[in-house]
Amino acid sequence: PQQWSQWLQTHPKDDSTSIKIRRLQTIISLGSFVCVEQVDVGDFVAMSGLFARVYAQHSHLQAIFHAAG
């Protein structure tokens, strides 16, 4: 995403968010699709909608990372 490039240009390399962005960029460069979403995991309807969107676009799901806070 464009926001990531802008973030990396305006923040230090050792910034915790910068490190996470670079790790996600590495995963993408290896051929994976990364979908960053903000959804309340306690909201069944919202989570169902997220899964439906991912499956509609990619037909399968290999991993989910929950990163609250």
mmCIF file of N, CA and C in Angstrom:
data_model
loop_
_atom_site.group_PDB
_atom_site.id
_atom_site.type_symbol
_atom_site.label_atom_id
_atom_site.label_comp_id
_atom_site.label_asym_id
_atom_site.label_seq_id
_atom_site.Cartn_x
_atom_site.Cartn_y
_atom_site.Cartn_z
ATOM 1 N N PRO A 1 0.812 -1.216 0.000
ATOM 2 C CA PRO A 1 0.000 0.000 0.000
ATOM 3 C C PRO A 1 0.852 1.276 0.000
ATOM 4 N N GLN A 2 0.337 2.309 -0.600
ATOM 5 C CA GLN A 2 1.057 3.571 -0.690
ATOM 6 C C GLN A 2 1.368 4.158 0.681
ATOM 7 N N GLN A 3 0.457 3.986 1.622
ATOM 8 C CA GLN A 3 0.681 4.540 2.957
ATOM 9 C C GLN A 3 1.949 3.974 3.581
ATOM 10 N N TRP A 4 2.255 2.720 3.259
ATOM 11 C CA TRP A 4 3.446 2.098 3.828
ATOM 12 C C TRP A 4 4.706 2.801 3.343
ATOM 13 N N SER A 5 4.787 3.084 2.056
ATOM 14 C CA SER A 5 5.971 3.752 1.507
ATOM 15 C C SER A 5 6.152 5.117 2.141
ATOM 16 N N GLN A 6 5.051 5.836 2.276
ATOM 17 C CA GLN A 6 5.123 7.160 2.897
ATOM 18 C C GLN A 6 5.585 7.046 4.350
ATOM 19 N N TRP A 7 5.052 6.065 5.062
ATOM 20 C CA TRP A 7 5.445 5.860 6.457
ATOM 21 C C TRP A 7 6.951 5.605 6.539
ATOM 22 N N LEU A 8 7.435 4.686 5.701
ATOM 23 C CA LEU A 8 8.850 4.315 5.742
ATOM 24 C C LEU A 8 9.766 5.491 5.412
ATOM 25 N N GLN A 9 9.298 6.398 4.565
ATOM 26 C CA GLN A 9 10.100 7.566 4.199
ATOM 27 C C GLN A 9 10.145 8.606 5.306
ATOM 28 N N THR A 10 9.177 8.590 6.196
ATOM 29 C CA THR A 10 9.069 9.648 7.207
ATOM 30 C C THR A 10 9.315 9.173 8.641
ATOM 31 N N HIS A 11 9.679 7.896 8.800
ATOM 32 C CA HIS A 11 9.923 7.369 10.149
ATOM 33 C C HIS A 11 11.241 6.591 10.174
ATOM 34 N N PRO A 12 11.852 6.493 11.347
ATOM 35 C CA PRO A 12 13.126 5.771 11.459
ATOM 36 C C PRO A 12 12.996 4.280 11.134
ATOM 37 N N LYS A 13 14.101 3.698 10.678
ATOM 38 C CA LYS A 13 14.123 2.267 10.347
ATOM 39 C C LYS A 13 13.831 1.385 11.550
ATOM 40 N N ASP A 14 14.218 1.841 12.742
ATOM 41 C CA ASP A 14 14.025 1.019 13.934
ATOM 42 C C ASP A 14 12.680 1.257 14.617
ATOM 43 N N ASP A 15 11.816 2.077 14.010
ATOM 44 C CA ASP A 15 10.472 2.295 14.517
ATOM 45 C C ASP A 15 9.710 0.969 14.439
ATOM 46 N N SER A 16 8.936 0.638 15.457
ATOM 47 C CA SER A 16 8.265 -0.673 15.494
ATOM 48 C C SER A 16 7.292 -0.861 14.327
ATOM 49 N N THR A 17 6.602 0.176 13.936
ATOM 50 C CA THR A 17 5.695 0.063 12.799
ATOM 51 C C THR A 17 6.472 -0.107 11.506
ATOM 52 N N SER A 18 7.575 0.595 11.364
ATOM 53 C CA SER A 18 8.421 0.454 10.171
ATOM 54 C C SER A 18 8.914 -0.981 10.031
ATOM 55 N N ILE A 19 9.290 -1.575 11.128
ATOM 56 C CA ILE A 19 9.771 -2.961 11.112
ATOM 57 C C ILE A 19 8.647 -3.900 10.652
ATOM 58 N N LYS A 20 7.440 -3.693 11.173
ATOM 59 C CA LYS A 20 6.300 -4.535 10.786
ATOM 60 C C LYS A 20 5.978 -4.369 9.298
ATOM 61 N N ILE A 21 6.029 -3.143 8.821
ATOM 62 C CA ILE A 21 5.749 -2.895 7.405
ATOM 63 C C ILE A 21 6.763 -3.617 6.530
ATOM 64 N N ARG A 22 8.032 -3.524 6.874
ATOM 65 C CA ARG A 22 9.060 -4.195 6.069
ATOM 66 C C ARG A 22 8.872 -5.712 6.101
ATOM 67 N N ARG A 23 8.458 -6.262 7.221
ATOM 68 C CA ARG A 23 8.203 -7.705 7.296
ATOM 69 C C ARG A 23 7.036 -8.095 6.392
ATOM 70 N N LEU A 24 5.981 -7.287 6.408
ATOM 71 C CA LEU A 24 4.849 -7.564 5.525
ATOM 72 C C LEU A 24 5.251 -7.422 4.064
ATOM 73 N N GLN A 25 6.089 -6.442 3.746
ATOM 74 C CA GLN A 25 6.564 -6.280 2.371
ATOM 75 C C GLN A 25 7.367 -7.503 1.930
ATOM 76 N N THR A 26 8.123 -8.088 2.836
ATOM 77 C CA THR A 26 8.883 -9.298 2.518
ATOM 78 C C THR A 26 7.934 -10.449 2.205
ATOM 79 N N ILE A 27 6.890 -10.600 3.010
ATOM 80 C CA ILE A 27 5.908 -11.658 2.778
ATOM 81 C C ILE A 27 5.255 -11.472 1.406
ATOM 82 N N ILE A 28 4.912 -10.246 1.066
ATOM 83 C CA ILE A 28 4.302 -9.951 -0.236
ATOM 84 C C ILE A 28 5.279 -10.256 -1.362
ATOM 85 N N SER A 29 6.544 -9.894 -1.177
ATOM 86 C CA SER A 29 7.541 -10.117 -2.227
ATOM 87 C C SER A 29 7.763 -11.602 -2.509
ATOM 88 N N LEU A 30 7.395 -12.447 -1.559
ATOM 89 C CA LEU A 30 7.530 -13.896 -1.735
ATOM 90 C C LEU A 30 6.301 -14.503 -2.414
ATOM 91 N N GLY A 31 5.359 -13.654 -2.811
ATOM 92 C CA GLY A 31 4.208 -14.125 -3.570
ATOM 93 C C GLY A 31 2.911 -14.243 -2.799
ATOM 94 N N SER A 32 2.906 -13.816 -1.562
ATOM 95 C CA SER A 32 1.683 -13.906 -0.765
ATOM 96 C C SER A 32 0.842 -12.650 -0.928
ATOM 97 N N PHE A 33 -0.432 -12.787 -0.645
ATOM 98 C CA PHE A 33 -1.343 -11.654 -0.607
ATOM 99 C C PHE A 33 -1.547 -11.314 0.858
ATOM 100 N N VAL A 34 -1.397 -10.056 1.197
ATOM 101 C CA VAL A 34 -1.604 -9.608 2.569
ATOM 102 C C VAL A 34 -2.794 -8.662 2.579
ATOM 103 N N CYS A 35 -3.745 -8.953 3.425
ATOM 104 C CA CYS A 35 -4.941 -8.140 3.572
ATOM 105 C C CYS A 35 -4.937 -7.585 4.992
ATOM 106 N N VAL A 36 -4.829 -6.277 5.126
ATOM 107 C CA VAL A 36 -4.826 -5.655 6.444
ATOM 108 C C VAL A 36 -6.214 -5.078 6.678
ATOM 109 N N GLU A 37 -6.891 -5.588 7.686
ATOM 110 C CA GLU A 37 -8.265 -5.180 7.982
ATOM 111 C C GLU A 37 -8.398 -4.852 9.463
ATOM 112 N N GLN A 38 -9.318 -3.972 9.764
ATOM 113 C CA GLN A 38 -9.639 -3.669 11.153
ATOM 114 C C GLN A 38 -11.061 -4.161 11.406
ATOM 115 N N VAL A 39 -11.183 -5.246 12.163
ATOM 116 C CA VAL A 39 -12.476 -5.871 12.426
ATOM 117 C C VAL A 39 -12.513 -6.307 13.885
ATOM 118 N N ASP A 40 -13.630 -6.126 14.526
ATOM 119 C CA ASP A 40 -13.821 -6.587 15.897
ATOM 120 C C ASP A 40 -14.009 -8.100 15.871
ATOM 121 N N VAL A 41 -13.049 -8.845 16.419
ATOM 122 C CA VAL A 41 -13.146 -10.314 16.380
ATOM 123 C C VAL A 41 -14.339 -10.839 17.163
ATOM 124 N N GLY A 42 -14.914 -10.030 18.013
ATOM 125 C CA GLY A 42 -16.100 -10.429 18.762
ATOM 126 C C GLY A 42 -17.392 -10.190 17.998
ATOM 127 N N ASP A 43 -17.285 -9.594 16.814
ATOM 128 C CA ASP A 43 -18.449 -9.281 15.987
ATOM 129 C C ASP A 43 -18.564 -10.336 14.890
ATOM 130 N N PHE A 44 -19.441 -11.304 15.112
ATOM 131 C CA PHE A 44 -19.582 -12.434 14.187
ATOM 132 C C PHE A 44 -19.928 -11.967 12.770
ATOM 133 N N VAL A 45 -20.817 -11.010 12.650
ATOM 134 C CA VAL A 45 -21.242 -10.533 11.334
ATOM 135 C C VAL A 45 -20.065 -9.875 10.601
ATOM 136 N N ALA A 46 -19.305 -9.047 11.302
ATOM 137 C CA ALA A 46 -18.154 -8.379 10.686
ATOM 138 C C ALA A 46 -17.094 -9.393 10.262
ATOM 139 N N MET A 47 -16.830 -10.373 11.122
ATOM 140 C CA MET A 47 -15.839 -11.399 10.784
ATOM 141 C C MET A 47 -16.312 -12.254 9.607
ATOM 142 N N SER A 48 -17.584 -12.593 9.588
ATOM 143 C CA SER A 48 -18.128 -13.369 8.472
ATOM 144 C C SER A 48 -17.992 -12.595 7.165
ATOM 145 N N GLY A 49 -18.240 -11.308 7.225
ATOM 146 C CA GLY A 49 -18.081 -10.470 6.037
ATOM 147 C C GLY A 49 -16.646 -10.418 5.559
ATOM 148 N N LEU A 50 -15.721 -10.335 6.489
ATOM 149 C CA LEU A 50 -14.295 -10.330 6.131
ATOM 150 C C LEU A 50 -13.918 -11.639 5.442
ATOM 151 N N PHE A 51 -14.302 -12.761 6.022
ATOM 152 C CA PHE A 51 -13.990 -14.051 5.407
ATOM 153 C C PHE A 51 -14.627 -14.174 4.024
ATOM 154 N N ALA A 52 -15.854 -13.708 3.890
ATOM 155 C CA ALA A 52 -16.534 -13.779 2.597
ATOM 156 C C ALA A 52 -15.781 -12.976 1.541
ATOM 157 N N ARG A 53 -15.310 -11.781 1.906
ATOM 158 C CA ARG A 53 -14.550 -10.953 0.952
ATOM 159 C C ARG A 53 -13.243 -11.626 0.557
ATOM 160 N N VAL A 54 -12.542 -12.194 1.525
ATOM 161 C CA VAL A 54 -11.262 -12.845 1.229
ATOM 162 C C VAL A 54 -11.487 -14.056 0.333
ATOM 163 N N TYR A 55 -12.447 -14.895 0.672
ATOM 164 C CA TYR A 55 -12.721 -16.081 -0.143
ATOM 165 C C TYR A 55 -13.192 -15.710 -1.541
ATOM 166 N N ALA A 56 -13.973 -14.645 -1.670
ATOM 167 C CA ALA A 56 -14.460 -14.214 -2.982
ATOM 168 C C ALA A 56 -13.304 -13.772 -3.881
ATOM 169 N N GLN A 57 -12.306 -13.153 -3.295
ATOM 170 C CA GLN A 57 -11.167 -12.653 -4.067
ATOM 171 C C GLN A 57 -10.099 -13.717 -4.302
ATOM 172 N N HIS A 58 -9.917 -14.635 -3.351
ATOM 173 C CA HIS A 58 -8.758 -15.519 -3.399
ATOM 174 C C HIS A 58 -9.071 -17.002 -3.275
ATOM 175 N N SER A 59 -10.276 -17.375 -3.012
ATOM 176 C CA SER A 59 -10.781 -18.746 -2.928
ATOM 177 C C SER A 59 -10.188 -19.603 -1.816
ATOM 178 N N HIS A 60 -9.218 -19.113 -1.084
ATOM 179 C CA HIS A 60 -8.713 -19.856 0.070
ATOM 180 C C HIS A 60 -8.022 -18.902 1.041
ATOM 181 N N LEU A 61 -7.788 -19.403 2.226
ATOM 182 C CA LEU A 61 -7.166 -18.622 3.278
ATOM 183 C C LEU A 61 -6.155 -19.518 3.985
ATOM 184 N N GLN A 62 -4.906 -19.061 4.089
ATOM 185 C CA GLN A 62 -3.884 -19.904 4.704
ATOM 186 C C GLN A 62 -3.526 -19.475 6.124
ATOM 187 N N ALA A 63 -3.701 -18.215 6.447
ATOM 188 C CA ALA A 63 -3.312 -17.777 7.789
ATOM 189 C C ALA A 63 -4.039 -16.505 8.172
ATOM 190 N N ILE A 64 -4.219 -16.334 9.452
ATOM 191 C CA ILE A 64 -4.786 -15.112 10.028
ATOM 192 C C ILE A 64 -3.881 -14.688 11.166
ATOM 193 N N PHE A 65 -3.552 -13.414 11.198
ATOM 194 C CA PHE A 65 -2.779 -12.863 12.303
ATOM 195 C C PHE A 65 -3.675 -11.881 13.036
ATOM 196 N N HIS A 66 -3.871 -12.115 14.295
ATOM 197 C CA HIS A 66 -4.675 -11.210 15.127
ATOM 198 C C HIS A 66 -3.689 -10.336 15.895
ATOM 199 N N ALA A 67 -3.792 -9.038 15.688
ATOM 200 C CA ALA A 67 -2.838 -8.118 16.311
ATOM 201 C C ALA A 67 -3.567 -6.998 17.012
ATOM 202 N N ALA A 68 -4.169 -7.299 18.128
ATOM 203 C CA ALA A 68 -4.901 -6.274 18.877
ATOM 204 C C ALA A 68 -3.934 -5.355 19.610
ATOM 205 N N GLY A 69 -4.380 -4.128 19.758
ATOM 206 C CA GLY A 69 -3.628 -3.187 20.569
ATOM 207 C C GLY A 69 -2.588 -2.471 19.880
#
